[in-house]
Short mmCIF file of C-alpha atoms in Angstrom, two decimals:
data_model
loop_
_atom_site.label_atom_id
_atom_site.label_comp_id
_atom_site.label_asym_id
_atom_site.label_seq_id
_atom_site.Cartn_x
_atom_site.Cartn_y
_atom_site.Cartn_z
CA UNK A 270 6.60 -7.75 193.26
CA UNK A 271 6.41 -11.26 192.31
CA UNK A 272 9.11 -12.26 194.71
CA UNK A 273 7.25 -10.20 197.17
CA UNK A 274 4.34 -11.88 196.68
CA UNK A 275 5.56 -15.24 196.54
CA UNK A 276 7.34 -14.86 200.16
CA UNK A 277 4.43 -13.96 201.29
CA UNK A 278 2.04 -16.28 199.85
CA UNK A 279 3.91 -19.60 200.44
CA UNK A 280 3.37 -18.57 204.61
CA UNK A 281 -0.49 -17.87 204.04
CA UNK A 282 -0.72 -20.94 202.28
CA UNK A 283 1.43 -23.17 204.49
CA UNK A 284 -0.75 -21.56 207.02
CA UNK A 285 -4.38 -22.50 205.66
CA UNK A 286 -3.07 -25.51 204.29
CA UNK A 287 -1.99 -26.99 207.89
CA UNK A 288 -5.34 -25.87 209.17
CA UNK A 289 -7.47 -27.55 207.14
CA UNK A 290 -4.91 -30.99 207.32
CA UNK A 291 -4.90 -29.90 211.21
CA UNK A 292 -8.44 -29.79 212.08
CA UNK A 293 -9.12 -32.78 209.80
CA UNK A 294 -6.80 -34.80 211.67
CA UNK A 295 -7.96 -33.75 215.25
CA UNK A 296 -11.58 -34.45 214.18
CA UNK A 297 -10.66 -37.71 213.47
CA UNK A 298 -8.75 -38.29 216.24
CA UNK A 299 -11.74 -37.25 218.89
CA UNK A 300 -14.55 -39.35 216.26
CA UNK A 301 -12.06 -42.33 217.80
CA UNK A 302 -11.05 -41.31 221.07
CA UNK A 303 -15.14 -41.38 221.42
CA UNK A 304 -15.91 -44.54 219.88
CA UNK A 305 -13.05 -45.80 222.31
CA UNK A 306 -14.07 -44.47 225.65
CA UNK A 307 -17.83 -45.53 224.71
CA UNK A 308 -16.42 -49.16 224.00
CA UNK A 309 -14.42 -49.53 227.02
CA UNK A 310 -16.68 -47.26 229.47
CA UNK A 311 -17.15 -50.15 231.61
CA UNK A 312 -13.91 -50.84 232.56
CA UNK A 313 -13.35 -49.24 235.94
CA UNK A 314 -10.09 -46.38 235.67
CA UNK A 315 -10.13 -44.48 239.33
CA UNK A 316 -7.62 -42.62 241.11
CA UNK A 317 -8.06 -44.43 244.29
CA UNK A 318 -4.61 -44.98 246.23
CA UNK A 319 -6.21 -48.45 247.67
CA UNK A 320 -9.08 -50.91 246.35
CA UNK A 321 -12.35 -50.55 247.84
CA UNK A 322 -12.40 -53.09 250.66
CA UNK A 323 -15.54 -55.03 248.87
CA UNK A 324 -12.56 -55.89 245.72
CA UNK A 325 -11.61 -59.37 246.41
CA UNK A 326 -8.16 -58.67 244.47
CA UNK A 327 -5.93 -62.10 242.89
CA UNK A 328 -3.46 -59.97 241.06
CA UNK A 329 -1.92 -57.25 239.77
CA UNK A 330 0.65 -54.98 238.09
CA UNK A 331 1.54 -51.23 236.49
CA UNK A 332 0.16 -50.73 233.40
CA UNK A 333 1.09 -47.31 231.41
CA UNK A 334 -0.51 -45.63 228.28
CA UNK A 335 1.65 -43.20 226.69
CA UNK A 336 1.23 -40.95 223.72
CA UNK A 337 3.19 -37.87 222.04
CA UNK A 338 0.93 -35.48 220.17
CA UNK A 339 2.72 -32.71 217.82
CA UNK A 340 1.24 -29.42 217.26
CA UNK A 341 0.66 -27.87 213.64
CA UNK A 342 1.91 -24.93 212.39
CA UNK A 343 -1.25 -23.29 212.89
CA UNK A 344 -1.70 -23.89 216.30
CA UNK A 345 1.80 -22.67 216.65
CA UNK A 346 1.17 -19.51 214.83
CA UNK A 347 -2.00 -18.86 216.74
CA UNK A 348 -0.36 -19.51 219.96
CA UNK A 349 2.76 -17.52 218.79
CA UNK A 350 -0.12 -14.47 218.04
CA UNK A 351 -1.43 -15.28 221.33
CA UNK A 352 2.17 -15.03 223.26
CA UNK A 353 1.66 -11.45 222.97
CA UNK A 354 -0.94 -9.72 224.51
CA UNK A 355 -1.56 -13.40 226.89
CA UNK A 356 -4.58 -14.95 227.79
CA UNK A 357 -6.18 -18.52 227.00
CA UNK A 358 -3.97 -20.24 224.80
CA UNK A 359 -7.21 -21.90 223.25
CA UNK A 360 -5.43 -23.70 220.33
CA UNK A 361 -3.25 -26.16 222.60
CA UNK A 362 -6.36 -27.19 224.63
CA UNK A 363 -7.84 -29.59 222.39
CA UNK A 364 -4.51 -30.97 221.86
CA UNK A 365 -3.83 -31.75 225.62
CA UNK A 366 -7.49 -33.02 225.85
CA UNK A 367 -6.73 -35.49 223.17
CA UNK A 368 -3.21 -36.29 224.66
CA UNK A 369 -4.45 -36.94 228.12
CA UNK A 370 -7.64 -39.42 226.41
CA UNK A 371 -5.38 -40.76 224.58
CA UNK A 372 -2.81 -41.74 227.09
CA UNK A 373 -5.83 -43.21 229.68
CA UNK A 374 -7.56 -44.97 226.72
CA UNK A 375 -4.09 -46.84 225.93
CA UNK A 376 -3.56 -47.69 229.80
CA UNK A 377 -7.16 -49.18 229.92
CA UNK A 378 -6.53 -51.04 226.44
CA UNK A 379 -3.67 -52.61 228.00
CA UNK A 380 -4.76 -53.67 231.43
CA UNK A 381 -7.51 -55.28 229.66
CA UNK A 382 -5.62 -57.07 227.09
CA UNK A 383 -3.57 -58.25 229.86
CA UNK A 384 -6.74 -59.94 231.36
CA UNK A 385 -7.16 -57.16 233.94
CA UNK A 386 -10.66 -55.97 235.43
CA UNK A 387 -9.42 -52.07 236.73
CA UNK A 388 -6.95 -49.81 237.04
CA UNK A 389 -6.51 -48.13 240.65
CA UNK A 390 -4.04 -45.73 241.75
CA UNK A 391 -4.21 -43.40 237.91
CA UNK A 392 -1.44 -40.93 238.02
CA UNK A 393 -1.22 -38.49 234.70
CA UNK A 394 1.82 -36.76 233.82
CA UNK A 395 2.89 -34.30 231.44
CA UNK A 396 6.26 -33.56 229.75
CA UNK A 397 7.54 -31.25 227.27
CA UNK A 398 9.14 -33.06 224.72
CA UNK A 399 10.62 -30.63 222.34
CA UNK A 400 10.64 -26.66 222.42
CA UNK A 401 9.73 -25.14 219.35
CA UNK A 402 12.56 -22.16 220.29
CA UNK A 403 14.57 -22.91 217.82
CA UNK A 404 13.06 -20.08 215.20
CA UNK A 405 10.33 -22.27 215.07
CA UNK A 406 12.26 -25.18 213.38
CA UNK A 407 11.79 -28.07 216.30
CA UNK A 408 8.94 -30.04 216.89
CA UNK A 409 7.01 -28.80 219.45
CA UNK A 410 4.67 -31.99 221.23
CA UNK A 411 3.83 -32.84 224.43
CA UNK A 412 4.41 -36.51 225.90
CA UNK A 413 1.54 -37.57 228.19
CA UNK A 414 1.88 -40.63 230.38
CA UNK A 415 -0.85 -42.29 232.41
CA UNK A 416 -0.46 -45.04 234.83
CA UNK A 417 -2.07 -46.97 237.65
CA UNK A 418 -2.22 -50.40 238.82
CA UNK A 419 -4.58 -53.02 237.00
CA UNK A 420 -6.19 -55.34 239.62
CA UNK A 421 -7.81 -58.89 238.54
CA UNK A 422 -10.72 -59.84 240.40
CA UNK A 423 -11.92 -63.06 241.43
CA UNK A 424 -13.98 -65.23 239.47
CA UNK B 165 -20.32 -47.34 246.59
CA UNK B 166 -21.34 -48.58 243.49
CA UNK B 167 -19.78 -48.12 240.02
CA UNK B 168 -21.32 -46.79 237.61
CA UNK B 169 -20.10 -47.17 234.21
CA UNK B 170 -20.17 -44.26 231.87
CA UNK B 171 -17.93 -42.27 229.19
CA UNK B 172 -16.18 -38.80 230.23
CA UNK B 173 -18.03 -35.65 229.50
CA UNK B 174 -16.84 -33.41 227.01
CA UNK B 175 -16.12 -30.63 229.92
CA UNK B 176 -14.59 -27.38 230.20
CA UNK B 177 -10.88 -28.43 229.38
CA UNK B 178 -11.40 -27.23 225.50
CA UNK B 179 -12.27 -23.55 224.99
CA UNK B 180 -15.27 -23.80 222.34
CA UNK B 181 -13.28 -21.23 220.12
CA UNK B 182 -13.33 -20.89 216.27
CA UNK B 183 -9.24 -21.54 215.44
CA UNK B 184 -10.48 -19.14 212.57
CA UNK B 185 -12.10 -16.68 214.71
CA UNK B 186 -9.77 -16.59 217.04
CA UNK B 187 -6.88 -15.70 214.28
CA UNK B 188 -8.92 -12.99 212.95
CA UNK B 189 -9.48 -11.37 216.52
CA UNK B 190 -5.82 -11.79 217.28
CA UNK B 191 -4.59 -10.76 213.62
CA UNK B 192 -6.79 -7.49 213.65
CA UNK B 193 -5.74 -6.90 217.88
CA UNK B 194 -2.48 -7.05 216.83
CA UNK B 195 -2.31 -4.97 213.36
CA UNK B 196 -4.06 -2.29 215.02
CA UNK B 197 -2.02 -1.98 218.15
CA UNK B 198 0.95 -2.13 216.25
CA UNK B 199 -0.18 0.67 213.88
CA UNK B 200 -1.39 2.66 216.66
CA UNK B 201 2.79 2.45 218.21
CA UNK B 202 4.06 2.91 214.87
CA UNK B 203 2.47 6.66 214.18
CA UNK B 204 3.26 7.21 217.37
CA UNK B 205 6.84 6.24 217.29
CA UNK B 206 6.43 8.29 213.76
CA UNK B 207 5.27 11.38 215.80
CA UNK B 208 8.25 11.12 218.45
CA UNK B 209 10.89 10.92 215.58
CA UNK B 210 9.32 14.13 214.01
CA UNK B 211 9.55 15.66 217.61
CA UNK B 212 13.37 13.90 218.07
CA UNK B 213 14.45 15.13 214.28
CA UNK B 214 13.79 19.13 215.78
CA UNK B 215 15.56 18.56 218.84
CA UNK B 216 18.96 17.04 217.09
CA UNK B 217 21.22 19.76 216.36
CA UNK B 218 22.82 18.98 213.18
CA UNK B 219 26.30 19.06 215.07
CA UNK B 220 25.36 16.55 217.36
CA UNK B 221 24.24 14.26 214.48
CA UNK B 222 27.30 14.76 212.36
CA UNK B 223 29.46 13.66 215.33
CA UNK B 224 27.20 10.52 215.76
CA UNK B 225 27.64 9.94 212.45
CA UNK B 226 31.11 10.91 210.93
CA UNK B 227 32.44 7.90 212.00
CA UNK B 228 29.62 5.51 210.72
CA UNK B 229 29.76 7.08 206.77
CA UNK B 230 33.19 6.51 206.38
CA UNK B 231 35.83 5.56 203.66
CA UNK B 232 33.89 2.56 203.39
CA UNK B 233 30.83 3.40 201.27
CA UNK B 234 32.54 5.56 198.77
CA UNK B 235 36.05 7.48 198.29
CA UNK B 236 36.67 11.28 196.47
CA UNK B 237 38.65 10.09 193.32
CA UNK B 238 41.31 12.31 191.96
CA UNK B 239 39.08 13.38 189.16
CA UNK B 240 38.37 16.80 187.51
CA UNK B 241 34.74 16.13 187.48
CA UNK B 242 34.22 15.22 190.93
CA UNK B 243 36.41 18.25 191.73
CA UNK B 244 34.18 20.37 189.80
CA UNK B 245 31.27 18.74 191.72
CA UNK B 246 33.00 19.21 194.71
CA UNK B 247 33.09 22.82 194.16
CA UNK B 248 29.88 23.08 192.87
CA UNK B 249 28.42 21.93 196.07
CA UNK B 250 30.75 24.50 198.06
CA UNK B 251 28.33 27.22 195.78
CA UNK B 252 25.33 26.07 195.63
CA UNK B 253 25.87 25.73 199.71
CA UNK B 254 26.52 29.37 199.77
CA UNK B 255 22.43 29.84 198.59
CA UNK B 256 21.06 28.02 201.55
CA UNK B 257 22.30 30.50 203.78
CA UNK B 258 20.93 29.17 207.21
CA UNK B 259 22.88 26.13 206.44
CA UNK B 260 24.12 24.04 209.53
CA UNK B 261 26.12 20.95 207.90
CA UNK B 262 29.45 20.79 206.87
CA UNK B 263 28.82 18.79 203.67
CA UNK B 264 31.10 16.23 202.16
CA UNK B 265 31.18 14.65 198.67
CA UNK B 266 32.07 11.34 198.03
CA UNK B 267 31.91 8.75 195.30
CA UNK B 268 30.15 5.64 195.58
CA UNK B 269 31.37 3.10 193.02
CA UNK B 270 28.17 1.81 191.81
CA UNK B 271 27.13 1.70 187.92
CA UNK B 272 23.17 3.22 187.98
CA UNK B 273 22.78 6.68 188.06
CA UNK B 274 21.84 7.85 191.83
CA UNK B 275 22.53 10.02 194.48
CA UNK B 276 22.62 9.65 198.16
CA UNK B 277 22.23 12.12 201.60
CA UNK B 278 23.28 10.07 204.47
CA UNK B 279 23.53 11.39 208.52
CA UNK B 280 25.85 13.69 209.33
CA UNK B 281 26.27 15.71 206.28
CA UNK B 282 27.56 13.33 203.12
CA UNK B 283 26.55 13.19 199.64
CA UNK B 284 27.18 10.26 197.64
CA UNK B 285 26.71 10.49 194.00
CA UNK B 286 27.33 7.34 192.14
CA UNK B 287 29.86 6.65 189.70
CA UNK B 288 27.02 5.70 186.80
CA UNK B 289 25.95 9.66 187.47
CA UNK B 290 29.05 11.24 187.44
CA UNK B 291 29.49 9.47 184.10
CA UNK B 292 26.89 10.17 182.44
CA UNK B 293 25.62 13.68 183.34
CA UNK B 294 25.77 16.31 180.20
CA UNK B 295 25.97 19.77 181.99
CA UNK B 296 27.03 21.26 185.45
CA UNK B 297 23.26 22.42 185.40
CA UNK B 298 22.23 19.27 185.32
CA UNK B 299 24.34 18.45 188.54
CA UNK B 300 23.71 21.18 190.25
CA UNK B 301 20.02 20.20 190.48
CA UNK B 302 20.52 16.54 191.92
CA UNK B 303 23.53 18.71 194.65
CA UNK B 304 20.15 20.65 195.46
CA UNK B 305 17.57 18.28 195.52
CA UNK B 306 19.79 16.30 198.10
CA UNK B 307 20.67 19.32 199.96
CA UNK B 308 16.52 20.15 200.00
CA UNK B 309 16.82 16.43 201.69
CA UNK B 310 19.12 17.50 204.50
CA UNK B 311 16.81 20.74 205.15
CA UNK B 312 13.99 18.30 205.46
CA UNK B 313 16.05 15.81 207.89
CA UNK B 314 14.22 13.50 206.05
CA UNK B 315 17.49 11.36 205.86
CA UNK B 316 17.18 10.99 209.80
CA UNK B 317 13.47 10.98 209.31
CA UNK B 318 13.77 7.72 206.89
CA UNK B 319 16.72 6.37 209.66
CA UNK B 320 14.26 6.67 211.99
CA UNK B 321 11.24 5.36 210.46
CA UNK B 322 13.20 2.74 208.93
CA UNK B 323 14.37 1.78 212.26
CA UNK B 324 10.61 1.76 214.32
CA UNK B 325 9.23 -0.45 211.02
CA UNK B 326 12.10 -3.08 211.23
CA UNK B 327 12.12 -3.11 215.13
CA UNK B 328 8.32 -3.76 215.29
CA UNK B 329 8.52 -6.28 212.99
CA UNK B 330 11.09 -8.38 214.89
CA UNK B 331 9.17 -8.10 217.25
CA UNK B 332 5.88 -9.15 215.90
CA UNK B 333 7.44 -11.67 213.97
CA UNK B 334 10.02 -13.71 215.67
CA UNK B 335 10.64 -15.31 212.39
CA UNK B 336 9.08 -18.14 210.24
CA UNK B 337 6.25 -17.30 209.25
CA UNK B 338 6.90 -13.69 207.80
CA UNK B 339 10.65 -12.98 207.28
CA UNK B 340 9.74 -11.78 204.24
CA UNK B 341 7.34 -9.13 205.53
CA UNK B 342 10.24 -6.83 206.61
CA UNK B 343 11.17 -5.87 202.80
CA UNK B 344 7.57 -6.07 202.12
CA UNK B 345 5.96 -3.41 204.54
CA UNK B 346 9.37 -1.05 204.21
CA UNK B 347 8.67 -0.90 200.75
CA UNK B 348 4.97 0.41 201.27
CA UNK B 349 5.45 2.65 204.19
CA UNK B 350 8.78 4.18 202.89
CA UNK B 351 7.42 4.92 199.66
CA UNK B 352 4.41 6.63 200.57
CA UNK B 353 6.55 8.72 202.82
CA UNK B 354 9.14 9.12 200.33
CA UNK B 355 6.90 10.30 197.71
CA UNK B 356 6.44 13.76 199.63
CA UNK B 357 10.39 14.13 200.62
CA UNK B 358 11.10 14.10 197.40
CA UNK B 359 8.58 16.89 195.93
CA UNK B 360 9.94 19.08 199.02
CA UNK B 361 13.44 18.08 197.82
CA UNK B 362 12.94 19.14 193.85
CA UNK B 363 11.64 22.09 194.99
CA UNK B 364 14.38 23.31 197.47
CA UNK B 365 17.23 21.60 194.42
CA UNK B 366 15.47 24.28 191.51
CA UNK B 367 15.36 26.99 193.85
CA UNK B 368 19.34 26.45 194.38
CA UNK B 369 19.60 25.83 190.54
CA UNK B 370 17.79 29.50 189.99
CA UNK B 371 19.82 31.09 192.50
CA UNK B 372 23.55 29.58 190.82
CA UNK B 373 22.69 30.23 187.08
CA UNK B 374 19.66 32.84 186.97
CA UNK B 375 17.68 29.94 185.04
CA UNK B 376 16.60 26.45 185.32
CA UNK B 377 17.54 25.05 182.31
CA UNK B 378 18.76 21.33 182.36
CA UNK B 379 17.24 20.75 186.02
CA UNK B 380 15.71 17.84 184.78
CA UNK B 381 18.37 15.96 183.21
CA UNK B 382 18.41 14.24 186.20
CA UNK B 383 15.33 12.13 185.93
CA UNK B 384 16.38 10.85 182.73
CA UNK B 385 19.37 9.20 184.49
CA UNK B 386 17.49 7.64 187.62
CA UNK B 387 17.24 4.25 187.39
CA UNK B 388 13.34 4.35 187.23
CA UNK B 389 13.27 6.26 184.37
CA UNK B 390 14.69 3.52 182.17
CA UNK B 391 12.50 1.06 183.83
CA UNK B 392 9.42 0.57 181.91
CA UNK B 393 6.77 1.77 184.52
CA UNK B 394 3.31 1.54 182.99
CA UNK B 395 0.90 0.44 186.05
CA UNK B 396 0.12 2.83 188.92
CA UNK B 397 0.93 0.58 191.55
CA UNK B 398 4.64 -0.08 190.46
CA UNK B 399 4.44 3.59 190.03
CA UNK B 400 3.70 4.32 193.50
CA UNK B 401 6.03 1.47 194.58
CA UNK B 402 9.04 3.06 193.34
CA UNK B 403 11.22 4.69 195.51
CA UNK B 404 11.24 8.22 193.47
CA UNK B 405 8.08 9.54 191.91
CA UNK B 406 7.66 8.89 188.22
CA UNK B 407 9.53 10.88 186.47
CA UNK B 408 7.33 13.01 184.55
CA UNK B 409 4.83 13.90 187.49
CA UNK B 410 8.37 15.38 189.12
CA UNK B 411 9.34 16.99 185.99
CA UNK B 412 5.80 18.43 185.15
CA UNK B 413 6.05 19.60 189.40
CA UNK B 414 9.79 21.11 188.63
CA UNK B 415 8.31 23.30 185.45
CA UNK B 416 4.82 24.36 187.33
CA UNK B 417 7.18 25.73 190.25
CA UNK B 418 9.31 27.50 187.58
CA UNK B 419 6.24 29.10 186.08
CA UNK B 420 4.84 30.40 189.43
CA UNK B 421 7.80 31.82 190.28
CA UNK B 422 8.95 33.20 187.03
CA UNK B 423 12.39 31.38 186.17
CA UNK B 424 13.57 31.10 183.20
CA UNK B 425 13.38 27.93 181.74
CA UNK B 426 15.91 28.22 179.13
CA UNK B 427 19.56 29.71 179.33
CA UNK B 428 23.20 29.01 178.77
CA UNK B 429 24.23 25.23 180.36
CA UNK B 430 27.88 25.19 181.59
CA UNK B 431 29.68 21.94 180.91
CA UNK B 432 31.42 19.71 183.18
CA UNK B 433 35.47 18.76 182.60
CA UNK B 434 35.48 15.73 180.91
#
């Protein structure tokens, strides 16, 4: 029985265990994605192919933000309960929210490090980076990559 | 156009979902769907077990229990088992296997009735049983098993259970839960099959020697009887009933019936 009860515990523990560690970490993570986006809210990201014609534009160049985000073995679990009957896969949301924020917020860091006044031209793109097939052994993440071109105004 | 600076929104990208709630739904969605397939699997194998002629499933089977899991040993005592069985056989007149004896070298007492009409007794119980009698009631109780087709009832179930759980659980998180959950279901089940057994194994034992003396020698050779069980649950855990609830079952059925409970016990060649 003890064996029994052992086998099973260890997986109910690893389970609550990675929660609590899990959501602590993603809380954290969106407390700074916030602080971040209010701190750099006005420096112009948009999706525009071409500058508006009023930009009086001296230079530019591709800038990229890129960021891999792994999922816990909770959210696994959840999503692996969820694999059955279907539906929203709720617990991988959050973590392609933060993934995508994440990604823009490093783009916009860097064009304005770089001396840079906007980014035009923001393309997003997703890739799977690791299955987690393998009985569950691999790390599942997903790689998101934004990029645009940063434009210097005129002084 | 002007720009107008301001943060994103928190929008509609994450679901506002409790990761706890969420788990519970799914967990409880998923238990009860997959009990509600289970009995119902459990129903169709009780339907499937009345449909399969015996003949059918000993020619599915004979070449599945082979040489493999036991052998018949040139041995006076398993001949006198052997021939004990061909008797007691002779009481259950409506009898549709052709039994086989075999030997499984193994060292704790035990018997076995696997698909398609073989009886394994275990070395450990041929060496230690005291009287023919004694025999003759564990030949029964295992024949009481094949009148029950509870060994393709416990194929079956056992079968459904592990295929469900595969299923559920490709693996990680529960591999354990296999051994766990055939434990609880089988021996609930099993509890029953073996009442119906004892009582079909005395009933042979009265018909072969008038009496039922010695029928429960047996129980003082199964491995849970040496086992010190003193808590309910490991009680209801183990595969056989304890002991003594069988035994006190075994004399109540003697008494409503009237058999004798004591008479002459015929030995076994040594």
């Amino acid at each position: 029985m003890t064996g029994a009860a052992i086998k099973l515990g260890f997986p109910l523990l690893l389970l609550f265990g990675t929660y609590l560690i899990g959501s602590a970490v993603e809380k954290t993570h969106y407390r700074e994605i916030r602080i971040r986006e209010a701190r750099s809210r006005r420096f112009p990201t948009v999706n525009f192919r071409t500058p508006p014609k009023s930009w009086n534009i001296v230079g530019a160049e591709m800038v990229a933000g890129n960021v891999v985000i792994s999922i816990d073995y909770f959210k696994r679990f959840l999503a692996g309960l969820r694999m059955l009957f279907g539906g929203r896969v709720a617990s991988y949301e959050s973590l392609l929210d933060r993934a995508r924020r994440e990604a823009i917020l490093r783009m916009k860091e860097t064009a304005f490090e770089r001396g840079y006044n906007a980014v035009i031209n923001v393309r997003i793109e997703t890739s799977r980076l690791a299955s987690s097939n393998r009985k569950g052994e691999g790390t599942a993440g997903v790689e998101i990559l934004a990029f645009g071109t940063a434009v210097k105004f005129a002084k | 156009m002007e720009y107008r600076p301001r943060t994103p929104r928190e929008g509609v990208n994450v679901s506002a979902v409790h990761p706890l709630s969420e788990l519970v739904t799914l967990v409880l969605g998923i238990s009860l769907a997959v009990v509600v397939l289970v009995v119902a699997a459990f129903a169709v194998i009780e339907v499937v077990i009345r449909w399969v002629p015996p003949s059918f499933e000993s020619r599915v089977f004979a070449s599945l229990w082979s040489a493999d899991l036991g052998s018949e040993p040139e041995d006076p005592r398993f001949d006198a088992a052997a021939a004990l069985l061909g008797r007691l056989e002779s009481h259950w007149e409506e009898n549709p296997y052709e039994l086989r004896l075999a030997i499984m070298e193994e060292e704790s007492a035990n018997a076995f009735a696997v698909p398609g009409g073989t009886i394994y007794l275990t070395r450990g119980l041929l060496d230690s049983v005291e009287s023919e009698n004694e025999l003759a009631f564990v030949l029964g109780h295992e024949l009481g098993h094949f009148r029950n087709r509870d060994h393709l009832r416990s194929l079956g179930r056992g079968l459904i259970v592990s295929l469900a759980l595969s299923a559920l659980v490709g693996g990680s998180a529960a591999e354990s839960l296999p051994q766990v959950v055939t434990a609880l279901t089988e021996s609930g089940f099993a509890r029953e099959q073996e009442e119906d057994a004892d009582a079909f194994g005395i009933s042979l034992v009265q018909a072969e020697y008038g009496h039922v003396a010695g029928a429960d020698g047996f129980f003082k050779r199964l491995p849970d009887a040496n086992a010190d069980i003193a808590d309910e649950f490991a009680s209801y855990l183990a595969t056989h009933p304890v002991s003594e609830a069988r035994i006190e079952n075994l004399w109540s059925l003697a008494a409503e019936n009237r058999w004798p409970l004591t008479g002459e016990l015929t030995p076994l060649p040594r």
